[in-house]
CSV table of C-alpha atoms in Angstrom, one decimal:
chain,number,residue,atom,x,y,z
A,21,MET,CA,16.9,-1.1,13.0
A,22,PRO,CA,18.4,1.3,10.4
A,23,ALA,CA,20.5,4.1,11.8
A,24,PRO,CA,18.4,7.0,13.1
A,25,SER,CA,17.8,9.9,10.8
A,26,ALA,CA,20.3,12.7,10.7
A,27,PHE,CA,18.2,15.8,10.0
A,28,LEU,CA,16.9,18.9,11.5
A,29,LEU,CA,13.2,18.6,12.3
A,30,VAL,CA,11.2,21.7,12.9
A,31,ALA,CA,7.7,21.0,14.1
A,32,ALA,CA,5.2,23.5,12.5
A,33,LEU,CA,2.7,23.2,15.3
A,34,SER,CA,-1.0,23.7,15.1
A,35,ALA,CA,-3.0,25.5,17.8
A,36,THR,CA,-4.6,23.0,20.2
A,37,THR,CA,-8.1,24.0,19.3
A,38,ALA,CA,-9.9,21.7,16.9
A,39,HIS,CA,-9.6,22.4,13.2
A,40,SER,CA,-7.7,25.7,13.7
A,41,THR,CA,-4.1,25.3,12.8
A,42,GLN,CA,-1.8,28.3,12.9
A,43,SER,CA,1.5,27.2,11.4
A,44,LEU,CA,4.6,28.4,13.4
A,45,VAL,CA,7.8,27.8,11.4
A,46,GLN,CA,10.3,28.8,14.1
A,47,PRO,CA,13.2,26.4,14.2
A,48,ALA,CA,14.7,27.9,17.4
A,49,ASP,CA,11.5,27.2,19.3
A,50,GLU,CA,10.7,23.7,18.1
A,51,SER,CA,13.8,22.0,16.8
A,52,ILE,CA,14.3,18.4,17.9
A,53,ASP,CA,17.3,17.5,20.2
A,54,LEU,CA,19.6,16.3,17.4
A,55,GLY,CA,21.7,14.4,19.9
A,56,SER,CA,18.9,11.9,20.3
A,57,LEU,CA,18.4,11.4,16.6
A,58,ILE,CA,21.8,11.8,14.8
A,59,GLU,CA,24.3,9.1,14.1
A,60,GLU,CA,26.8,10.7,11.8
A,61,GLY,CA,29.2,8.7,9.7
A,62,GLY,CA,29.6,7.3,6.2
A,63,ALA,CA,27.5,9.4,3.8
A,64,VAL,CA,25.8,11.3,6.6
A,65,ARG,CA,27.1,14.6,7.9
A,66,LEU,CA,25.5,17.4,9.9
A,67,ALA,CA,26.9,20.9,9.5
A,68,GLY,CA,25.4,24.0,11.0
A,69,GLY,CA,21.9,22.6,11.1
A,70,THR,CA,22.0,21.3,7.5
A,71,LEU,CA,22.1,17.6,6.7
A,72,ASN,CA,24.7,16.7,4.0
A,73,ILE,CA,24.4,13.4,2.1
A,74,THR,CA,27.2,12.2,-0.1
A,75,GLY,CA,25.9,8.8,-1.1
A,76,PRO,CA,22.8,6.6,-1.2
A,77,VAL,CA,21.3,6.2,2.2
A,78,VAL,CA,17.9,5.5,3.9
A,79,LEU,CA,17.4,7.1,7.3
A,80,VAL,CA,14.6,6.2,9.7
A,81,THR,CA,13.7,8.2,12.8
A,82,PRO,CA,12.5,6.6,16.0
A,83,TRP,CA,8.9,7.2,17.0
A,84,VAL,CA,8.3,10.8,18.2
A,85,ASP,CA,5.4,12.1,20.3
A,86,ALA,CA,3.4,14.7,18.4
A,87,PRO,CA,2.7,18.1,20.1
A,88,ILE,CA,-1.1,17.4,19.9
A,89,PRO,CA,-3.3,14.5,18.8
A,90,PHE,CA,-3.8,14.9,15.1
A,91,THR,CA,-6.1,13.6,12.3
A,92,ALA,CA,-4.1,15.0,9.4
A,93,LEU,CA,-0.4,15.5,8.8
A,94,GLY,CA,1.2,17.9,6.4
A,95,SER,CA,4.9,18.6,5.6
A,96,HIS,CA,7.2,21.0,3.8
A,97,TRP,CA,10.9,21.0,3.4
A,98,LEU,CA,13.9,22.7,1.9
A,99,ALA,CA,16.4,20.5,0.1
A,100,GLY,CA,19.3,21.1,-2.3
A,101,GLY,CA,21.5,19.3,-4.8
A,102,SER,CA,20.6,16.9,-7.6
A,103,GLY,CA,19.3,13.4,-7.1
A,104,GLU,CA,16.2,11.6,-5.8
A,105,PHE,CA,14.9,12.5,-2.3
A,106,GLU,CA,11.8,10.6,-0.9
A,107,ILE,CA,9.9,11.1,2.3
A,108,GLU,CA,7.7,8.6,3.9
A,109,LEU,CA,5.7,9.1,7.1
A,110,GLN,CA,4.1,6.6,9.5
A,111,VAL,CA,1.7,7.3,12.3
A,112,ASP,CA,0.4,5.2,15.2
A,113,ALA,CA,-3.2,5.5,13.9
A,114,ARG,CA,-2.0,3.5,10.8
A,115,PRO,CA,1.0,1.6,12.2
A,116,SER,CA,1.3,-0.9,9.4
A,117,ARG,CA,1.6,1.6,6.6
A,118,TRP,CA,4.2,4.0,5.3
A,119,PHE,CA,2.7,6.9,3.4
A,120,ALA,CA,4.8,8.3,0.5
A,121,VAL,CA,4.9,12.1,0.7
A,122,ALA,CA,5.1,13.4,-2.8
A,123,SER,CA,5.2,17.1,-3.7
A,124,ASP,CA,1.7,18.5,-3.7
A,125,PRO,CA,0.6,19.0,-7.4
A,126,HIS,CA,-1.5,22.0,-6.5
A,127,SER,CA,1.3,24.1,-4.9
A,128,ALA,CA,5.0,23.6,-5.7
A,129,THR,CA,6.4,25.9,-3.1
A,130,LEU,CA,5.2,27.9,-0.1
A,131,PRO,CA,4.3,31.5,-1.1
A,132,ARG,CA,5.1,34.7,0.7
A,133,LEU,CA,2.5,35.9,3.2
A,134,ALA,CA,-0.3,37.9,1.6
A,135,ASP,CA,0.5,40.9,3.8
A,136,GLY,CA,4.2,40.9,2.8
A,137,SER,CA,5.4,40.1,6.3
A,138,GLY,CA,7.9,37.3,7.3
A,139,ASN,CA,8.4,34.8,4.6
A,140,ARG,CA,7.1,31.8,6.6
A,141,ALA,CA,9.5,29.3,5.1
A,142,PHE,CA,9.0,30.9,1.7
A,143,GLY,CA,10.2,28.6,-1.0
A,144,ASP,CA,9.7,25.4,0.9
A,145,GLU,CA,8.4,22.5,-1.2
A,146,VAL,CA,5.0,21.3,0.1
A,147,GLY,CA,4.1,17.7,0.6
A,148,THR,CA,0.7,16.0,0.1
A,149,LEU,CA,-1.6,16.1,3.1
A,150,LEU,CA,-2.1,12.7,4.9
A,151,LEU,CA,-5.6,12.1,6.1
A,152,PHE,CA,-6.7,9.8,8.9
A,153,GLY,CA,-10.5,10.6,9.1
A,154,ALA,CA,-11.7,11.0,12.7
A,155,ASP,CA,-9.0,8.7,14.1
A,156,HIS,CA,-6.4,10.6,16.2
A,157,ALA,CA,-2.7,9.8,15.9
A,158,THR,CA,-0.3,10.8,18.7
A,159,ARG,CA,3.1,9.6,17.4
A,160,TRP,CA,4.9,9.7,14.1
A,161,ARG,CA,8.2,8.7,12.5
A,162,ALA,CA,9.8,9.4,9.2
A,163,ARG,CA,11.8,7.5,6.6
A,164,LEU,CA,14.1,9.5,4.3
A,165,SER,CA,15.7,8.1,1.2
A,166,PHE,CA,18.6,9.9,-0.6
A,167,SER,CA,20.2,9.0,-4.0
A,168,PRO,CA,22.6,11.8,-4.9
A,169,GLU,CA,23.5,12.0,-8.6
A,170,HIS,CA,26.4,14.5,-8.5
A,171,GLY,CA,28.3,15.4,-5.4
A,172,SER,CA,26.1,15.8,-2.4
A,173,MET,CA,22.5,16.6,-1.4
A,174,THR,CA,21.4,18.8,1.4
A,175,LEU,CA,18.3,18.9,3.7
A,176,ASP,CA,18.1,22.2,5.4
A,177,HIS,CA,14.9,21.3,7.3
A,178,LEU,CA,11.8,19.2,7.2
A,179,SER,CA,8.7,20.7,8.9
A,180,LEU,CA,5.6,18.8,9.9
A,181,VAL,CA,2.1,20.3,10.3
A,182,PHE,CA,-0.1,18.6,12.8
A,183,ILE,CA,-3.9,19.2,12.3
A,184,ASP,CA,-6.8,18.1,14.5
A,185,GLY,CA,-9.9,18.1,12.3
A,186,SER,CA,-12.2,16.2,14.7
A,187,ASP,CA,-15.7,17.4,15.5
A,188,SER,CA,-18.8,17.0,13.2
A,189,ARG,CA,-22.4,17.8,12.7
A,190,GLU,CA,-24.6,15.6,10.6
A,191,TYR,CA,-26.6,17.0,7.6
A,192,GLN,CA,-29.9,18.6,8.7
A,193,GLY,CA,-31.5,19.3,5.3
A,194,GLN,CA,-30.8,21.3,2.1
A,195,PRO,CA,-32.9,23.8,0.3
A,196,ARG,CA,-33.7,23.0,-3.3
A,197,ASP,CA,-33.6,25.3,-6.3
A,198,ASP,CA,-36.0,25.5,-9.2
A,199,GLY,CA,-34.9,23.4,-12.2
A,200,TYR,CA,-32.7,20.4,-11.6
A,201,ALA,CA,-32.7,19.9,-7.8
A,202,LYS,CA,-29.7,21.1,-5.9
A,203,PRO,CA,-28.3,17.9,-4.3
A,204,PRO,CA,-27.8,17.6,-0.5
A,205,ILE,CA,-24.6,19.4,0.2
A,206,TYR,CA,-23.1,19.6,3.7
A,207,SER,CA,-22.7,23.3,4.5
A,208,ARG,CA,-19.5,24.9,5.9
A,209,GLU,CA,-21.3,25.3,9.2
A,210,GLN,CA,-22.2,21.6,9.2
A,211,TRP,CA,-18.6,20.4,8.7
A,212,GLY,CA,-17.1,23.0,11.0
A,213,ALA,CA,-15.2,25.3,8.6
A,214,ASP,CA,-13.0,28.2,9.9
A,215,PRO,CA,-14.1,31.6,8.6
A,216,PRO,CA,-12.3,32.8,5.4
A,217,GLN,CA,-9.6,35.4,5.7
A,218,CYS,CA,-10.6,37.3,2.6
A,219,SER,CA,-13.6,38.8,0.9
A,220,SER,CA,-15.2,36.9,-2.0
A,221,ASP,CA,-14.8,37.5,-5.8
A,222,TYR,CA,-17.4,36.3,-8.3
A,223,CYS,CA,-17.3,35.0,-11.8
A,224,SER,CA,-20.3,33.4,-13.6
A,225,VAL,CA,-19.7,29.6,-13.9
A,226,THR,CA,-19.3,28.2,-17.4
A,227,HIS,CA,-17.0,25.3,-16.7
A,228,LEU,CA,-16.8,22.4,-14.3
A,229,GLY,CA,-13.4,21.4,-13.1
A,230,THR,CA,-12.6,17.9,-11.8
A,231,HIS,CA,-9.9,17.3,-9.2
A,232,HIS,CA,-8.6,14.9,-6.6
A,233,THR,CA,-7.1,16.0,-3.3
A,234,ALA,CA,-4.2,13.5,-3.7
A,235,SER,CA,-4.5,12.7,0.0
A,236,PRO,CA,-3.1,9.4,1.1
A,237,GLY,CA,-5.4,7.8,3.7
A,238,ALA,CA,-8.6,9.6,2.5
A,239,TYR,CA,-10.0,6.3,1.1
A,240,ASP,CA,-9.8,4.7,4.5
A,241,SER,CA,-12.8,6.7,5.6
A,242,GLN,CA,-15.9,4.9,7.0
A,243,GLY,CA,-18.5,7.6,6.8
A,244,PHE,CA,-19.5,11.2,7.6
A,245,ASP,CA,-17.2,11.8,10.6
A,246,ASP,CA,-14.1,10.6,8.8
A,247,CYS,CA,-14.9,12.6,5.6
A,248,ALA,CA,-15.9,15.8,7.6
A,249,SER,CA,-12.6,15.5,9.5
A,250,ASN,CA,-10.7,15.2,6.2
A,251,VAL,CA,-12.4,18.2,4.7
A,252,ARG,CA,-11.4,20.3,7.8
A,253,GLY,CA,-7.9,19.0,7.6
A,254,ILE,CA,-7.7,20.1,3.9
A,255,GLN,CA,-9.0,23.6,4.8
A,256,ASP,CA,-6.5,24.0,7.6
A,257,TYR,CA,-3.6,22.9,5.3
A,258,HIS,CA,-4.7,25.3,2.6
A,259,MET,CA,-5.1,28.2,5.0
A,260,TYR,CA,-2.4,27.9,7.6
A,261,THR,CA,0.4,26.1,5.7
A,262,ARG,CA,0.0,27.3,2.1
A,263,GLY,CA,-1.2,30.7,3.2
A,264,TRP,CA,-4.4,30.7,1.2
A,265,CYS,CA,-7.4,32.6,2.6
A,266,ASP,CA,-9.8,29.6,2.5
A,267,ILE,CA,-10.1,26.1,1.2
A,268,GLY,CA,-9.3,25.9,-2.5
A,269,TYR,CA,-12.2,23.9,-3.9
A,270,ASN,CA,-15.8,25.1,-4.5
A,271,HIS,CA,-17.1,21.7,-3.5
A,272,LEU,CA,-15.7,18.3,-2.4
A,273,VAL,CA,-17.0,14.8,-2.7
A,274,CYS,CA,-16.1,11.6,-0.9
A,275,LYS,CA,-16.3,7.9,-1.7
A,276,HIS,CA,-19.6,7.5,0.2
A,277,GLY,CA,-21.3,10.0,-2.2
A,278,LYS,CA,-21.4,12.8,0.3
A,279,MET,CA,-21.0,16.4,-1.0
A,280,TRP,CA,-19.4,19.3,0.9
A,281,GLU,CA,-19.5,23.0,0.4
A,282,GLY,CA,-15.9,24.3,0.0
A,283,ARG,CA,-14.9,28.0,-0.6
A,284,ALA,CA,-17.2,30.4,1.2
A,285,GLY,CA,-19.4,32.8,-0.8
A,286,GLY,CA,-22.0,30.7,-2.4
A,287,ASP,CA,-22.9,30.4,-6.1
A,288,ASP,CA,-20.3,31.7,-8.6
A,289,VAL,CA,-17.7,32.4,-6.0
A,290,ARG,CA,-14.2,32.3,-7.4
A,291,ALA,CA,-12.1,29.6,-5.7
A,292,ALA,CA,-8.5,28.5,-6.1
A,293,HIS,CA,-8.3,25.1,-7.7
A,294,ASP,CA,-6.6,25.2,-11.2
A,295,GLY,CA,-4.6,28.4,-11.4
A,296,TYR,CA,-7.2,30.2,-13.6
A,297,ASN,CA,-10.5,29.7,-11.6
A,298,CYS,CA,-12.6,32.6,-12.9
A,299,GLY,CA,-15.6,30.9,-14.5
A,300,SER,CA,-15.0,27.4,-13.2
A,301,MET,CA,-16.6,25.5,-10.3
A,302,GLY,CA,-13.8,23.2,-9.0
A,303,VAL,CA,-14.9,19.9,-7.3
A,304,GLY,CA,-12.2,17.9,-5.5
A,305,ALA,CA,-12.6,14.2,-4.8
A,306,LEU,CA,-11.2,13.0,-1.5
A,307,GLY,CA,-8.7,10.4,-2.6
A,308,TYR,CA,-5.5,9.6,-4.6
A,309,PHE,CA,-6.5,8.2,-8.0
A,310,HIS,CA,-3.2,7.3,-9.5
A,311,THR,CA,0.0,5.6,-8.4
A,312,PRO,CA,1.2,4.8,-5.8
A,313,TYR,CA,-2.2,4.5,-4.1
A,314,ASN,CA,-4.6,3.9,-7.1
A,315,ASP,CA,-7.9,4.6,-5.3
A,316,MET,CA,-10.7,3.5,-7.5
A,317,PRO,CA,-13.6,5.9,-7.9
A,318,THR,CA,-16.7,4.4,-6.3
A,319,PHE,CA,-20.1,4.5,-8.0
A,320,SER,CA,-21.3,6.7,-5.1
A,321,LEU,CA,-18.5,9.2,-5.7
A,322,LEU,CA,-19.2,9.4,-9.4
A,323,ASP,CA,-22.9,9.8,-8.7
A,324,ALA,CA,-22.1,12.8,-6.5
A,325,TYR,CA,-20.1,14.4,-9.3
A,326,ALA,CA,-22.9,13.8,-11.7
A,327,GLU,CA,-25.5,15.3,-9.3
A,328,LEU,CA,-23.4,18.4,-8.6
A,329,TYR,CA,-22.5,18.9,-12.3
A,330,ALA,CA,-26.1,18.4,-13.5
A,331,TRP,CA,-27.4,20.9,-11.0
A,332,LYS,CA,-24.9,23.5,-12.0
A,333,ALA,CA,-25.2,22.7,-15.7
A,334,ASP,CA,-29.0,23.2,-15.6
A,335,GLN,CA,-28.6,26.4,-13.5
A,336,LYS,CA,-26.1,27.9,-15.9
A,337,GLY,CA,-27.1,26.4,-19.3
A,338,ILE,CA,-23.8,24.4,-19.6
A,339,ASP,CA,-23.6,21.8,-22.3
A,340,PRO,CA,-21.9,18.8,-20.7
A,341,PHE,CA,-20.5,17.8,-24.1
A,342,GLY,CA,-19.6,21.3,-25.2
A,343,ARG,CA,-16.3,23.2,-25.4
A,344,ASP,CA,-16.6,26.9,-24.7
A,345,TYR,CA,-14.5,29.9,-23.8
A,346,TYR,CA,-13.2,29.7,-20.2
A,347,VAL,CA,-12.6,33.3,-19.1
A,348,GLY,CA,-9.9,32.6,-16.5
A,349,TYR,CA,-8.0,30.3,-18.9
A,350,ALA,CA,-8.5,32.8,-21.8
A,351,GLY,CA,-9.2,30.0,-24.3
A,352,LEU,CA,-11.5,27.2,-25.3
A,353,MET,CA,-11.9,24.3,-22.9
A,354,ASP,CA,-14.2,21.3,-22.5
A,355,ASN,CA,-17.1,22.4,-20.3
A,356,ILE,CA,-16.4,19.4,-18.0
A,357,TYR,CA,-12.6,19.1,-17.8
A,358,GLY,CA,-9.9,17.7,-15.6
A,359,HIS,CA,-7.2,19.7,-13.9
A,360,ARG,CA,-4.6,18.2,-16.2
A,361,ASP,CA,-6.3,19.7,-19.2
A,362,VAL,CA,-5.3,23.2,-18.1
A,363,LYS,CA,-2.1,22.6,-16.1
A,364,SER,CA,0.9,20.2,-16.2
A,365,THR,CA,-0.3,17.9,-13.4
A,366,ALA,CA,-1.5,14.3,-12.8
A,367,CYS,CA,-4.7,15.6,-11.2
A,368,PRO,CA,-7.4,14.3,-11.0
A,369,GLY,CA,-5.5,11.0,-11.4
A,370,ASP,CA,-5.7,8.5,-14.3
A,371,LEU,CA,-8.5,6.5,-12.6
A,372,LEU,CA,-10.8,9.5,-12.2
A,373,TYR,CA,-9.8,11.3,-15.4
A,374,SER,CA,-10.8,8.2,-17.4
A,375,GLU,CA,-14.3,8.5,-16.1
A,376,LEU,CA,-14.9,12.0,-17.6
A,377,PRO,CA,-16.5,10.7,-20.9
A,378,GLU,CA,-19.0,8.7,-18.9
A,379,LEU,CA,-19.5,11.5,-16.4
A,380,ARG,CA,-20.5,13.9,-19.3
A,381,GLN,CA,-23.0,11.3,-20.5
A,382,GLU,CA,-24.4,10.9,-17.0
A,383,VAL,CA,-24.9,14.7,-16.6
A,384,ASP,CA,-26.6,14.8,-20.0
A,385,ASP,CA,-28.9,11.9,-19.1
A,386,ARG,CA,-29.9,13.7,-15.9
A,387,LEU,CA,-30.8,16.8,-17.8
A,388,GLY,CA,-33.0,14.9,-20.3
A,389,GLY,CA,-30.6,15.5,-23.2
A,390,GLY,CA,-30.1,11.8,-24.0
A,391,THR,CA,-32.2,9.3,-25.9
A,392,ASP,CA,-34.1,6.3,-24.6
A,393,ILE,CA,-31.4,3.9,-25.9
A,394,TRP,CA,-28.0,3.6,-24.4
A,395,ILE,CA,-25.3,1.3,-25.9
A,396,TYR,CA,-22.2,0.3,-23.8
A,397,ASP,CA,-19.3,-1.1,-25.7
A,398,ASN,CA,-16.4,-3.1,-24.1
A,399,PRO,CA,-13.9,-0.2,-23.9
A,400,SER,CA,-16.1,1.4,-21.2
A,401,ALA,CA,-16.6,-1.8,-19.2
A,402,GLN,CA,-15.2,-2.3,-15.7
A,403,THR,CA,-13.6,-5.7,-15.1
A,404,ARG,CA,-12.5,-7.8,-12.2
A,405,GLY,CA,-10.1,-10.6,-12.9
A,406,PRO,CA,-8.1,-11.4,-16.1
A,407,TRP,CA,-10.1,-10.3,-19.2
A,408,THR,CA,-8.3,-10.3,-22.6
A,409,ILE,CA,-9.0,-8.1,-25.6
A,410,GLY,CA,-9.8,-10.0,-28.8
A,411,ASN,CA,-10.4,-8.6,-32.3
A,412,THR,CA,-10.5,-11.5,-34.7
A,413,ALA,CA,-14.0,-13.1,-34.3
A,414,PRO,CA,-16.6,-12.1,-36.9
A,415,GLY,CA,-19.8,-10.6,-35.6
A,416,ARG,CA,-18.3,-8.5,-32.9
A,417,TYR,CA,-19.7,-5.1,-31.9
A,418,GLY,CA,-17.1,-2.5,-32.8
A,419,PRO,CA,-13.5,-3.3,-33.4
A,420,ASP,CA,-12.9,-5.6,-30.4
A,421,TYR,CA,-14.4,-7.5,-27.4
A,422,LEU,CA,-13.3,-9.0,-24.1
A,423,PHE,CA,-13.1,-12.7,-23.2
A,424,ALA,CA,-12.3,-14.7,-20.1
A,425,GLY,CA,-11.8,-18.4,-19.4
A,426,THR,CA,-14.7,-20.1,-17.6
A,427,ASP,CA,-14.5,-21.4,-14.1
A,428,PRO,CA,-17.3,-23.0,-12.0
A,429,GLY,CA,-18.0,-20.4,-9.2
A,430,GLY,CA,-15.8,-17.9,-10.9
A,431,ARG,CA,-16.0,-14.3,-9.9
A,432,ASP,CA,-14.3,-12.6,-12.8
A,433,LEU,CA,-16.7,-9.8,-13.9
A,434,CYS,CA,-17.2,-7.6,-17.0
A,435,TYR,CA,-19.8,-5.0,-16.3
A,436,TRP,CA,-21.2,-1.6,-16.9
A,437,SER,CA,-23.3,0.9,-14.9
A,438,HIS,CA,-26.1,3.3,-15.8
A,439,PHE,CA,-27.9,6.0,-13.7
A,440,ILE,CA,-31.7,5.7,-14.1
A,441,ASP,CA,-33.2,9.2,-13.8
A,442,ASP,CA,-36.6,8.3,-15.0
A,443,PRO,CA,-38.1,5.3,-13.2
A,444,GLY,CA,-39.9,2.7,-15.4
A,445,PHE,CA,-39.5,-0.5,-17.4
A,446,TYR,CA,-36.3,-1.0,-19.2
A,447,ARG,CA,-35.2,-3.7,-21.7
A,448,LEU,CA,-31.6,-5.0,-21.5
A,449,PHE,CA,-29.8,-6.6,-24.5
A,450,ALA,CA,-26.4,-8.3,-25.0
A,451,TRP,CA,-24.2,-8.6,-28.1
A,452,TRP,CA,-21.4,-11.1,-28.6
A,453,PRO,CA,-19.5,-12.8,-31.5
A,454,SER,CA,-20.4,-16.5,-31.4
A,455,GLY,CA,-17.9,-19.4,-31.8
A,456,SER,CA,-17.4,-23.0,-31.0
A,457,ASN,CA,-15.2,-22.4,-27.9
A,458,ARG,CA,-17.9,-20.2,-26.3
A,459,SER,CA,-19.7,-21.2,-23.2
A,460,PRO,CA,-23.1,-22.6,-23.7
A,461,ALA,CA,-24.2,-21.2,-20.4
A,462,ALA,CA,-22.7,-17.7,-20.1
A,463,ARG,CA,-24.3,-16.0,-17.1
A,464,PHE,CA,-25.5,-12.5,-17.5
A,465,GLY,CA,-26.9,-10.4,-14.6
A,466,VAL,CA,-28.4,-7.1,-13.7
A,467,LEU,CA,-28.2,-5.6,-10.2
A,468,ILE,CA,-31.2,-3.3,-9.4
A,469,ASP,CA,-31.6,-1.7,-5.9
A,470,GLY,CA,-29.5,-4.5,-4.3
A,471,ASP,CA,-31.3,-7.4,-6.0
A,472,LEU,CA,-29.5,-9.5,-8.6
A,473,TYR,CA,-31.3,-11.0,-11.6
A,474,THR,CA,-29.5,-13.5,-13.8
A,475,THR,CA,-30.0,-15.5,-17.0
A,476,THR,CA,-27.8,-17.7,-19.1
A,477,PHE,CA,-27.1,-17.7,-22.9
A,478,ASP,CA,-25.4,-20.1,-25.3
A,479,GLN,CA,-22.7,-17.9,-26.8
A,480,GLN,CA,-21.9,-20.6,-29.4
A,481,SER,CA,-24.9,-19.1,-31.3
A,482,GLY,CA,-26.7,-15.8,-31.4
A,483,GLY,CA,-23.6,-13.8,-32.5
A,484,GLY,CA,-23.7,-10.6,-34.3
A,485,GLN,CA,-27.1,-9.4,-33.0
A,486,TRP,CA,-28.8,-8.0,-30.0
A,487,ASN,CA,-30.1,-10.7,-27.7
A,488,SER,CA,-32.8,-9.9,-25.1
A,489,VAL,CA,-31.6,-10.4,-21.5
A,490,GLY,CA,-35.0,-9.3,-20.1
A,491,THR,CA,-37.3,-6.5,-19.1
A,492,TYR,CA,-37.1,-5.0,-15.6
A,493,TRP,CA,-38.6,-2.3,-13.5
A,494,MET,CA,-35.9,0.1,-12.6
A,495,PRO,CA,-36.3,2.8,-9.9
A,496,ARG,CA,-34.3,6.0,-9.9
A,497,GLY,CA,-30.6,5.2,-9.0
A,498,ARG,CA,-27.7,3.3,-10.5
A,499,VAL,CA,-28.0,-0.1,-12.0
A,500,HIS,CA,-25.2,-2.5,-12.9
A,501,PHE,CA,-25.3,-5.1,-15.7
A,502,GLY,CA,-22.8,-7.5,-17.3
A,503,LEU,CA,-21.6,-11.1,-17.1
A,504,ALA,CA,-19.4,-13.4,-15.0
A,505,ASN,CA,-17.1,-16.3,-15.9
A,506,ASP,CA,-19.1,-18.7,-13.7
A,507,ALA,CA,-19.6,-21.6,-16.0
A,508,ALA,CA,-18.3,-25.1,-16.7
A,509,PRO,CA,-14.5,-25.2,-17.4
A,510,GLY,CA,-12.9,-25.3,-20.8
A,511,ASP,CA,-14.7,-22.5,-22.6
A,512,VAL,CA,-14.7,-18.7,-22.8
A,513,VAL,CA,-17.3,-16.1,-22.1
A,514,ILE,CA,-17.5,-12.9,-24.2
A,515,GLY,CA,-18.1,-9.4,-22.9
A,516,ASP,CA,-18.7,-7.3,-26.0
A,517,ALA,CA,-21.5,-4.8,-25.7
A,518,MET,CA,-24.9,-4.3,-23.9
A,519,MET,CA,-27.8,-2.0,-24.7
A,520,LEU,CA,-30.4,-0.5,-22.3
A,521,GLN,CA,-33.7,0.7,-23.8
A,522,LYS,CA,-36.6,2.4,-22.0
A,523,ASP,CA,-40.0,0.8,-22.8
């Protein structure tokens, strides 16, 4: 096993009550017995409680018992010198995974306390919050990687924040507003929020801000209990580590499509999600939608965003495709925007940010602003397996198309999705550029309410036109349509464009 880590660990302990975490950064009280962790030598030195590193080294601690069972794990640290410093954490609730702890994009350093008292590790860099749902961990260990560029690097301390977010109450019903129905949102009482530590400020909402929580482990959730525990963990971290007065987001959504009330105060309350805030409703998705975790937004999560945004857009007269004056930002901004549009940040992650054009369309469709015809070209398709972009065949729709080699029983997919707001009969069409190497039995399908309907086409003909796939009764909800590479070998299938038309 690698040499034990040589560092000063100060445990920032939570109170033992569920989802109530009072951070205590008091090194004299909670410092680890360094004699049991340190093995000095080579590039590793300890001087007066500070770790000095003079060369590349990876340090791994032994397993350490946590002061309480925990469902979320935060961190903050004070390091110096130039070079790369990486922290990874492992817990016994997920013993096969190391979680990379990057600097939290929402808060670079810990602020001073609002009341001006002790600085509570003022200036520490804050790590992303690790979330384990309703599963309790009891032990942890850390792996630290140092690569000094010039001279040495120092680590004055690394503090951990243990949070127990267990306890949950299922959804019991939600009042509905006039106009577009308010979706079912779990209230603060239902997910067990701590009371805010400040009064509420209000700004009329004109913009809808899209975020992710950048929380490793959040996508392991299995349902309500895990998501509720994760939301409580985020509130605790925001309040008792960052020193905020409440959770930062106005609302949160999870991969199961569940929606959660965030900041206390109701409609138009000013939250703390993008640095400007006044005039924006910020919605955070539980997950990490870029490297290194690359969580993929689920259809349920995207539907939750569309429902929240459609409700608020209808209530406030917000044009989902518009670009209006954002008061807090003091400038023009897309009415539905991503955090990175107003700040230098990766949030909401590439995989979620790329969904914003479709999300705007989904909101517009829900509000009845669209037409009865929707055309989906290949750039908006989702794929599974190796699909290649082509742009040479005549008769293509738009500048290019996708193609994949055929394989009997193949599961490579090219597909689109659409939210049906108005139940009824809909006609589905497909477009492709024909050619001699195309499959004579390309299998198209549509998934409606869990039932799959398929038909085959000879793509050696029928190119450069809309070909009818069929007419289907579609209830309210999301439908998926596209094609697979399941056909006799030696050919290719073409995913170019599809059109949905209401009868």
